Amino acid sequence: MPDIPSSLSPAGDRHFDGLADKFADSLYGAARGELRLALLDRLLPEMLDLDGQPVLDVGGGLGQLAAWFAARGHPVTLAEPSGEMLERARARLAGQPVSLLQAPLQALPECAPGPWRLIACHAVLEWLADPRSALATLARLLAPGGQLSLMVFNRDALRMSNVVKGNLEKALADRLEGTGKRRRLTPISPLTHGQVEAWAAESGLAISAVAGIRVFHDYLRQPPPSDADRARLLALEQRYCRVDPHWRLGRYLLYTLEPRPQEPLP
């Protein structure tokens, strides 16, 4: 398969111009995408304080998350660097209270400075060359008392998945990242929970809630064969997605991050 040089930005980030169809089919046109959205539908109201406040949807892609917030009364600003993805989102979100902004995460302090009471950044940091700096940028956009809904691709789950598939040498060598130069959608910067903890603390953020997305599904040898089995799997995912140790092996890790209270001056 030929390389796609345009899929990497000058900063080394993975963008999705030329890959919107594959992105849509691989991530949302399959059972795993449906399961991810079903879990978010339950978890977001549990993990966030939602009162119709404006939302900044960072790297909003095809607009699924923006549509979810808009349907619940939130005005949304969807920021996305890929023009192709943004046009797909425009068609999906027609008539909804969503503003579209073509911009990478790094430009948001100038393009959408806020401060924002609610920021959503789902499945974005793992496609960036410097996710640590990106999290610090998001922290600066938050209003005091605001919340950041952050979802990242879990490096530990990627290792476990490779072991289950028999890719033992790859797992042992810890060669887990994608290159971002082919059509495969393996993230270039999968993250660990420890990294999120440490970088959040550096940026003045505290983790107030965490969950795993797809803690069982991606390790199954065969997909659930019937609607009844898919319903049972969803019930299992919902039951254990916030239970230790299961959440730690979710394909994605979902966090609510909040600014740490300022220390009073002596």
Tab-separated table of C-alpha atoms in Angstrom:
chain	number	residue	atom	x	y	z
A	1	MET	CA	0.000	0.000	0.000
A	2	PRO	CA	1.541	3.377	-0.967
A	3	ASP	CA	2.401	5.993	1.594
A	4	ILE	CA	0.132	9.043	1.920
A	5	PRO	CA	2.504	11.934	2.721
A	6	SER	CA	-0.345	14.421	3.135
A	7	SER	CA	-1.734	12.478	6.096
A	8	LEU	CA	0.980	13.960	8.347
A	9	SER	CA	0.992	17.675	9.099
A	10	PRO	CA	4.224	19.708	9.147
A	11	ALA	CA	4.186	19.240	12.943
A	12	GLY	CA	4.050	15.454	12.507
A	13	ASP	CA	0.405	15.069	13.513
A	14	ARG	CA	-1.908	12.603	11.750
A	15	HIS	CA	-4.730	14.315	9.853
A	16	PHE	CA	-7.427	12.525	7.864
A	17	ASP	CA	-7.720	14.286	4.529
A	18	GLY	CA	-8.095	11.548	1.932
A	19	LEU	CA	-9.098	9.018	4.590
A	20	ALA	CA	-12.570	10.155	5.631
A	21	ASP	CA	-14.309	7.164	4.026
A	22	LYS	CA	-11.964	4.660	5.662
A	23	PHE	CA	-12.236	6.483	8.968
A	24	ALA	CA	-16.031	6.404	8.819
A	25	ASP	CA	-16.215	2.749	7.762
A	26	SER	CA	-13.539	1.416	10.102
A	27	LEU	CA	-14.447	3.319	13.256
A	28	TYR	CA	-18.152	4.085	13.020
A	29	GLY	CA	-19.497	1.749	10.363
A	30	ALA	CA	-18.717	-1.303	12.482
A	31	ALA	CA	-19.999	-2.806	15.727
A	32	ARG	CA	-17.067	-1.385	17.684
A	33	GLY	CA	-18.064	2.150	16.744
A	34	GLU	CA	-21.680	1.545	17.729
A	35	LEU	CA	-20.522	0.152	21.063
A	36	ARG	CA	-18.264	3.136	21.692
A	37	LEU	CA	-21.124	5.567	21.073
A	38	ALA	CA	-23.536	3.533	23.209
A	39	LEU	CA	-21.102	3.604	26.120
A	40	LEU	CA	-20.506	7.331	25.761
A	41	ASP	CA	-24.266	7.883	25.746
A	42	ARG	CA	-24.396	6.422	29.241
A	43	LEU	CA	-21.084	7.658	30.619
A	44	LEU	CA	-21.011	11.315	29.621
A	45	PRO	CA	-24.068	12.280	31.732
A	46	GLU	CA	-22.559	10.329	34.655
A	47	MET	CA	-19.092	11.867	34.385
A	48	LEU	CA	-19.874	15.495	33.423
A	49	ASP	CA	-21.921	18.345	34.862
A	50	LEU	CA	-24.157	19.130	31.891
A	51	ASP	CA	-26.352	22.224	32.028
A	52	GLY	CA	-26.487	23.328	28.408
A	53	GLN	CA	-23.149	25.160	28.590
A	54	PRO	CA	-21.203	25.866	25.356
A	55	VAL	CA	-18.881	23.049	24.310
A	56	LEU	CA	-15.601	23.158	22.416
A	57	ASP	CA	-15.300	19.862	20.525
A	58	VAL	CA	-11.605	19.510	19.679
A	59	GLY	CA	-10.767	17.333	16.684
A	60	GLY	CA	-14.483	16.712	16.236
A	61	GLY	CA	-14.068	14.704	13.033
A	62	LEU	CA	-17.324	13.560	11.476
A	63	GLY	CA	-19.454	15.280	14.113
A	64	GLN	CA	-20.886	12.384	16.127
A	65	LEU	CA	-19.942	13.873	19.490
A	66	ALA	CA	-20.998	17.388	18.474
A	67	ALA	CA	-24.391	16.002	17.441
A	68	TRP	CA	-24.742	14.297	20.839
A	69	PHE	CA	-24.122	17.537	22.731
A	70	ALA	CA	-26.257	19.635	20.365
A	71	ALA	CA	-29.194	17.258	20.788
A	72	ARG	CA	-29.004	17.933	24.530
A	73	GLY	CA	-29.148	21.688	24.202
A	74	HIS	CA	-25.474	22.625	24.087
A	75	PRO	CA	-24.186	25.126	21.545
A	76	VAL	CA	-21.071	23.495	20.095
A	77	THR	CA	-17.954	24.798	18.380
A	78	LEU	CA	-16.426	21.905	16.440
A	79	ALA	CA	-12.746	22.387	15.619
A	80	GLU	CA	-11.187	19.997	13.089
A	81	PRO	CA	-7.997	20.353	11.011
A	82	SER	CA	-9.133	18.167	8.089
A	83	GLY	CA	-11.225	19.997	5.509
A	84	GLU	CA	-12.632	16.722	4.230
A	85	MET	CA	-13.749	15.620	7.682
A	86	LEU	CA	-15.201	19.062	8.339
A	87	GLU	CA	-17.355	18.902	5.214
A	88	ARG	CA	-18.724	15.526	6.334
A	89	ALA	CA	-19.509	17.052	9.716
A	90	ARG	CA	-21.212	20.035	8.047
A	91	ALA	CA	-23.603	17.713	6.217
A	92	ARG	CA	-24.311	15.672	9.360
A	93	LEU	CA	-24.917	18.706	11.563
A	94	ALA	CA	-27.029	20.847	9.220
A	95	GLY	CA	-29.654	22.755	11.200
A	96	GLN	CA	-28.070	22.038	14.599
A	97	PRO	CA	-26.501	24.659	16.906
A	98	VAL	CA	-22.943	23.804	15.864
A	99	SER	CA	-20.291	26.209	14.564
A	100	LEU	CA	-17.484	24.712	12.474
A	101	LEU	CA	-13.873	25.820	12.713
A	102	GLN	CA	-11.045	24.426	10.576
A	103	ALA	CA	-8.103	24.515	12.940
A	104	PRO	CA	-5.675	22.124	14.645
A	105	LEU	CA	-5.588	21.850	18.405
A	106	GLN	CA	-2.417	23.922	18.618
A	107	ALA	CA	-4.163	26.951	17.052
A	108	LEU	CA	-7.123	27.001	19.428
A	109	PRO	CA	-5.672	29.523	21.932
A	110	GLU	CA	-5.879	32.056	19.080
A	111	CYS	CA	-8.968	30.748	17.225
A	112	ALA	CA	-11.191	29.727	20.170
A	113	PRO	CA	-9.599	30.982	23.394
A	114	GLY	CA	-12.690	30.766	25.575
A	115	PRO	CA	-12.296	30.220	28.444
A	116	TRP	CA	-14.556	27.190	28.088
A	117	ARG	CA	-16.615	25.579	30.835
A	118	LEU	CA	-16.681	22.314	28.866
A	119	ILE	CA	-14.160	20.968	26.372
A	120	ALA	CA	-14.434	17.567	24.702
A	121	CYS	CA	-11.308	16.072	23.144
A	122	HIS	CA	-12.002	12.469	22.164
A	123	ALA	CA	-9.548	10.227	20.297
A	124	VAL	CA	-7.282	13.123	19.306
A	125	LEU	CA	-4.126	13.135	21.440
A	126	GLU	CA	-3.033	9.719	20.125
A	127	TRP	CA	-2.804	11.187	16.604
A	128	LEU	CA	-0.453	14.009	17.655
A	129	ALA	CA	3.336	14.053	17.670
A	130	ASP	CA	3.387	15.872	21.043
A	131	PRO	CA	0.320	14.870	23.082
A	132	ARG	CA	1.891	16.170	26.293
A	133	SER	CA	1.975	19.754	25.018
A	134	ALA	CA	-1.498	19.328	23.562
A	135	LEU	CA	-2.935	18.476	26.982
A	136	ALA	CA	-1.271	21.564	28.442
A	137	THR	CA	-2.891	23.646	25.692
A	138	LEU	CA	-6.328	22.237	26.505
A	139	ALA	CA	-5.802	23.016	30.187
A	140	ARG	CA	-5.153	26.676	29.344
A	141	LEU	CA	-8.456	26.881	27.459
A	142	LEU	CA	-10.513	25.728	30.462
A	143	ALA	CA	-12.454	28.174	32.598
A	144	PRO	CA	-12.057	27.957	36.394
A	145	GLY	CA	-14.382	25.202	37.530
A	146	GLY	CA	-14.645	23.872	33.957
A	147	GLN	CA	-14.370	20.272	32.812
A	148	LEU	CA	-12.368	18.530	30.113
A	149	SER	CA	-13.810	15.303	28.718
A	150	LEU	CA	-10.719	13.536	27.406
A	151	MET	CA	-10.659	10.173	25.639
A	152	VAL	CA	-7.377	8.586	24.551
A	153	PHE	CA	-6.312	5.377	22.833
A	154	ASN	CA	-4.891	3.070	25.498
A	155	ARG	CA	-1.353	1.834	24.849
A	156	ASP	CA	-1.701	-1.001	27.378
A	157	ALA	CA	-4.824	-2.250	25.615
A	158	LEU	CA	-2.985	-2.142	22.291
A	159	ARG	CA	-0.238	-4.323	23.758
A	160	MET	CA	-2.792	-6.770	25.158
A	161	SER	CA	-4.598	-6.933	21.815
A	162	ASN	CA	-1.354	-7.747	20.011
A	163	VAL	CA	-0.622	-10.552	22.473
A	164	VAL	CA	-4.124	-12.004	22.034
A	165	LYS	CA	-3.582	-11.942	18.252
A	166	GLY	CA	-0.254	-13.756	18.597
A	167	ASN	CA	1.977	-10.776	17.733
A	168	LEU	CA	4.330	-11.709	20.540
A	169	GLU	CA	7.550	-10.307	19.087
A	170	LYS	CA	5.905	-6.959	18.392
A	171	ALA	CA	4.498	-6.807	21.913
A	172	LEU	CA	7.809	-7.837	23.495
A	173	ALA	CA	9.693	-5.176	21.547
A	174	ASP	CA	6.969	-2.630	22.442
A	175	ARG	CA	6.615	-1.644	18.779
A	176	LEU	CA	3.019	-0.536	19.112
A	177	GLU	CA	2.751	2.868	17.433
A	178	GLY	CA	1.597	3.403	13.886
A	179	THR	CA	3.711	5.451	11.490
A	180	GLY	CA	0.864	7.655	10.266
A	181	LYS	CA	2.076	7.233	6.683
A	182	ARG	CA	-0.199	4.452	5.476
A	183	ARG	CA	-3.920	3.846	5.354
A	184	ARG	CA	-3.940	1.817	8.551
A	185	LEU	CA	-5.510	3.588	11.524
A	186	THR	CA	-3.076	2.636	14.281
A	187	PRO	CA	-2.419	5.772	16.370
A	188	ILE	CA	1.048	7.278	16.311
A	189	SER	CA	1.005	8.143	20.041
A	190	PRO	CA	-1.069	5.649	22.072
A	191	LEU	CA	-1.052	6.712	25.732
A	192	THR	CA	-0.902	5.035	29.120
A	193	HIS	CA	-2.965	5.957	32.164
A	194	GLY	CA	0.276	6.894	33.909
A	195	GLN	CA	1.102	9.427	31.206
A	196	VAL	CA	-2.336	11.019	31.453
A	197	GLU	CA	-2.025	11.204	35.247
A	198	ALA	CA	1.414	12.807	35.126
A	199	TRP	CA	0.683	15.255	32.306
A	200	ALA	CA	-2.618	16.288	33.847
A	201	ALA	CA	-0.876	17.087	37.128
A	202	GLU	CA	1.782	19.100	35.272
A	203	SER	CA	-0.986	21.129	33.629
A	204	GLY	CA	-2.816	21.848	36.882
A	205	LEU	CA	-5.599	19.332	36.254
A	206	ALA	CA	-7.056	16.629	38.478
A	207	ILE	CA	-8.784	13.437	37.344
A	208	SER	CA	-12.283	13.410	38.803
A	209	ALA	CA	-13.618	10.369	36.906
A	210	VAL	CA	-12.291	7.638	34.616
A	211	ALA	CA	-13.791	4.796	32.593
A	212	GLY	CA	-12.717	2.247	30.012
A	213	ILE	CA	-14.400	2.108	26.621
A	214	ARG	CA	-14.648	-1.449	25.201
A	215	VAL	CA	-12.998	-3.333	28.046
A	216	PHE	CA	-14.041	-6.737	26.620
A	217	HIS	CA	-15.099	-6.339	22.995
A	218	ASP	CA	-11.684	-5.966	21.397
A	219	TYR	CA	-10.333	-9.171	22.974
A	220	LEU	CA	-13.093	-11.458	21.705
A	221	ARG	CA	-12.004	-14.185	19.291
A	222	GLN	CA	-15.307	-13.948	17.445
A	223	PRO	CA	-17.794	-11.050	17.324
A	224	PRO	CA	-21.112	-11.636	19.102
A	225	PRO	CA	-23.184	-13.692	16.644
A	226	SER	CA	-26.671	-12.449	17.543
A	227	ASP	CA	-28.538	-9.383	18.737
A	228	ALA	CA	-29.049	-11.079	22.082
A	229	ASP	CA	-25.315	-11.667	22.484
A	230	ARG	CA	-24.552	-8.080	21.484
A	231	ALA	CA	-26.991	-6.908	24.148
A	232	ARG	CA	-25.257	-9.109	26.740
A	233	LEU	CA	-21.872	-7.734	25.750
A	234	LEU	CA	-23.148	-4.154	26.079
A	235	ALA	CA	-24.508	-5.010	29.533
A	236	LEU	CA	-21.090	-6.385	30.547
A	237	GLU	CA	-19.290	-3.333	29.184
A	238	GLN	CA	-21.641	-1.018	31.061
A	239	ARG	CA	-21.309	-2.987	34.292
A	240	TYR	CA	-17.509	-3.073	34.401
A	241	CYS	CA	-16.353	0.021	32.469
A	242	ARG	CA	-15.740	1.948	35.684
A	243	VAL	CA	-14.640	-1.008	37.832
A	244	ASP	CA	-10.965	-1.597	38.654
A	245	PRO	CA	-9.125	-3.477	37.140
A	246	HIS	CA	-11.353	-3.812	34.066
A	247	TRP	CA	-11.403	-0.150	33.001
A	248	ARG	CA	-7.616	-0.177	32.704
A	249	LEU	CA	-7.770	-2.419	29.616
A	250	GLY	CA	-10.436	-0.451	27.774
A	251	ARG	CA	-9.447	0.195	24.168
A	252	TYR	CA	-9.984	3.845	25.033
A	253	LEU	CA	-9.679	5.552	28.401
A	254	LEU	CA	-12.276	8.234	29.140
A	255	TYR	CA	-11.470	10.934	31.698
A	256	THR	CA	-13.079	13.936	33.292
A	257	LEU	CA	-10.334	16.431	34.140
A	258	GLU	CA	-10.874	19.570	36.203
A	259	PRO	CA	-8.588	22.458	37.185
A	260	ARG	CA	-7.030	21.957	40.581
A	261	PRO	CA	-8.146	24.548	43.158
A	262	GLN	CA	-5.693	27.404	43.511
A	263	GLU	CA	-3.614	27.346	46.682
A	264	PRO	CA	-4.468	30.375	48.879
A	265	LEU	CA	-1.672	32.913	49.184
A	266	PRO	CA	0.042	32.948	52.585
